[in-house]
CSV table of C-alpha atoms in Angstrom, one decimal:
chain,number,residue,atom,x,y,z
A,70,MET,CA,-9.9,-84.0,-20.7
A,71,ARG,CA,-8.3,-84.0,-24.2
A,72,LEU,CA,-9.8,-82.0,-27.0
A,73,THR,CA,-8.9,-81.8,-30.7
A,74,GLU,CA,-8.2,-78.5,-32.3
A,75,GLN,CA,-11.6,-78.8,-34.1
A,76,GLY,CA,-13.3,-79.6,-30.7
A,77,VAL,CA,-11.8,-76.5,-29.1
A,78,GLY,CA,-13.1,-74.4,-32.1
A,79,LYS,CA,-16.6,-75.9,-31.6
A,80,TYR,CA,-16.7,-74.9,-27.9
A,81,LEU,CA,-15.4,-71.4,-28.6
A,82,ARG,CA,-18.1,-70.9,-31.3
A,83,ARG,CA,-20.7,-72.2,-28.9
A,84,TRP,CA,-19.6,-69.6,-26.4
A,85,GLY,CA,-20.1,-66.8,-28.9
A,86,LEU,CA,-16.4,-66.4,-30.0
A,87,SER,CA,-15.2,-66.3,-33.6
A,88,PHE,CA,-11.8,-66.7,-35.3
A,89,GLN,CA,-10.6,-63.2,-36.1
A,90,ARG,CA,-7.6,-61.2,-37.1
A,91,PRO,CA,-6.7,-59.1,-34.0
A,92,ASP,CA,-6.4,-55.3,-34.1
A,93,GLU,CA,-3.0,-54.2,-33.2
A,94,ARG,CA,-2.3,-51.5,-30.5
A,95,VAL,CA,1.1,-50.0,-29.9
A,96,LEU,CA,2.5,-51.0,-26.5
A,97,GLU,CA,4.6,-47.8,-26.3
A,98,GLN,CA,1.6,-45.5,-26.5
A,99,ASP,CA,2.1,-42.7,-24.0
A,100,ALA,CA,-1.2,-41.8,-22.3
A,101,GLU,CA,0.1,-38.5,-21.1
A,102,ALA,CA,1.1,-37.5,-24.7
A,103,VAL,CA,-2.4,-38.5,-25.9
A,104,ARG,CA,-3.9,-36.3,-23.2
A,105,VAL,CA,-1.7,-33.3,-24.1
A,106,TRP,CA,-2.7,-33.8,-27.8
A,107,ARG,CA,-6.4,-33.9,-27.0
A,108,GLU,CA,-6.5,-31.1,-24.4
A,109,GLU,CA,-3.8,-28.7,-25.6
A,110,THR,CA,-2.3,-29.3,-29.1
A,111,TRP,CA,-5.5,-30.1,-31.0
A,112,PRO,CA,-7.5,-27.2,-29.6
A,113,ALA,CA,-4.6,-24.8,-30.6
A,114,ILE,CA,-4.4,-26.2,-34.1
A,115,HIS,CA,-8.2,-26.0,-34.5
A,116,ALA,CA,-8.3,-22.4,-33.1
A,117,ARG,CA,-5.5,-21.3,-35.5
A,118,ALA,CA,-7.2,-22.8,-38.5
A,119,LYS,CA,-10.4,-21.1,-37.6
A,120,ALA,CA,-8.7,-17.7,-37.0
A,121,GLU,CA,-7.0,-17.9,-40.4
A,122,GLN,CA,-10.2,-19.1,-42.1
A,123,GLY,CA,-8.6,-22.4,-43.0
A,124,GLU,CA,-9.4,-25.9,-42.0
A,125,ALA,CA,-7.4,-28.7,-40.4
A,126,LEU,CA,-7.0,-32.0,-42.4
A,127,PHE,CA,-6.4,-35.5,-41.2
A,128,ALA,CA,-4.6,-37.5,-43.9
A,129,ASP,CA,-3.6,-41.2,-44.3
A,130,GLN,CA,-1.7,-42.9,-47.1
A,131,VAL,CA,-1.5,-46.5,-48.3
A,132,GLY,CA,0.6,-48.3,-50.9
A,133,ILE,CA,0.0,-51.8,-52.3
A,134,ARG,CA,1.5,-54.0,-55.0
A,135,SER,CA,-0.2,-56.6,-57.1
A,136,ASP,CA,2.3,-59.2,-55.9
A,137,GLN,CA,1.9,-58.3,-52.2
A,138,VAL,CA,1.7,-61.4,-50.0
A,139,ILE,CA,-1.5,-60.9,-48.0
A,140,GLY,CA,-2.4,-64.5,-47.0
A,141,ARG,CA,-1.0,-67.8,-45.8
A,142,THR,CA,-1.1,-71.3,-47.1
A,143,TRP,CA,-0.3,-74.8,-45.7
A,144,GLY,CA,3.0,-76.5,-46.5
A,145,THR,CA,5.2,-79.3,-45.2
A,146,LYS,CA,7.2,-78.4,-42.2
A,147,GLY,CA,10.7,-77.2,-43.2
A,148,CYS,CA,9.6,-76.6,-46.9
A,149,VAL,CA,8.6,-73.1,-47.9
A,150,PRO,CA,5.5,-73.2,-50.2
A,151,VAL,CA,6.1,-71.5,-53.6
A,152,VAL,CA,3.4,-69.7,-55.4
A,153,ARG,CA,4.1,-69.1,-59.1
A,154,ARG,CA,3.0,-65.7,-60.5
A,155,MET,CA,3.4,-63.5,-63.4
A,156,GLY,CA,6.5,-61.2,-63.6
A,157,ASN,CA,4.5,-58.2,-64.5
A,158,ARG,CA,3.2,-56.3,-61.5
A,159,PHE,CA,1.9,-52.9,-60.7
A,160,SER,CA,1.6,-50.7,-57.6
A,161,VAL,CA,-1.1,-48.3,-56.4
A,162,ASN,CA,-0.6,-45.5,-53.9
A,163,ALA,CA,-3.6,-43.7,-52.5
A,164,MET,CA,-4.0,-40.8,-50.0
A,165,THR,CA,-7.2,-39.4,-48.5
A,166,ALA,CA,-7.6,-36.3,-46.3
A,167,ILE,CA,-10.7,-35.5,-44.3
A,168,SER,CA,-11.3,-32.1,-42.9
A,169,THR,CA,-13.0,-31.2,-39.6
A,170,ASN,CA,-15.7,-29.5,-41.7
A,171,GLY,CA,-16.7,-32.8,-43.3
A,172,GLY,CA,-14.8,-32.3,-46.5
A,173,CYS,CA,-12.9,-35.2,-48.1
A,174,THR,CA,-10.3,-35.3,-50.9
A,175,SER,CA,-8.5,-38.3,-52.4
A,176,TRP,CA,-5.5,-38.8,-54.6
A,177,CYS,CA,-4.5,-42.1,-56.3
A,178,SER,CA,-1.7,-43.1,-58.6
A,179,SER,CA,-0.5,-46.4,-60.2
A,180,ARG,CA,2.5,-47.4,-62.0
A,181,PRO,CA,3.6,-50.6,-63.8
A,182,SER,CA,6.8,-52.4,-63.1
A,183,THR,CA,8.4,-55.6,-64.4
A,184,ARG,CA,10.5,-58.2,-62.8
A,185,THR,CA,12.3,-61.2,-64.4
């Protein structure tokens, strides 16, 4: 039996599947280290914050640029597609921290840059 790429897609959709970008998981994750964090490290941090009348924060940061390549396009094999864009660009950095008490704080900054 031979199927076209489109035919395979039709079967997969019929079976309830959809074309998705996969979530990435680290192969090197250490299950024992995760267990130690959950059962020993985190309870100690939480207890210390409570004893000092403070709070623990979980923070994450992201940075993006206006010329960041986030997609793909089709092109002839062996020839890299070229997308023309303006030389002016800017970047944005953002950080958010969430507390175990339900509080949330954010910080954002942007700056222009030029390229010729």
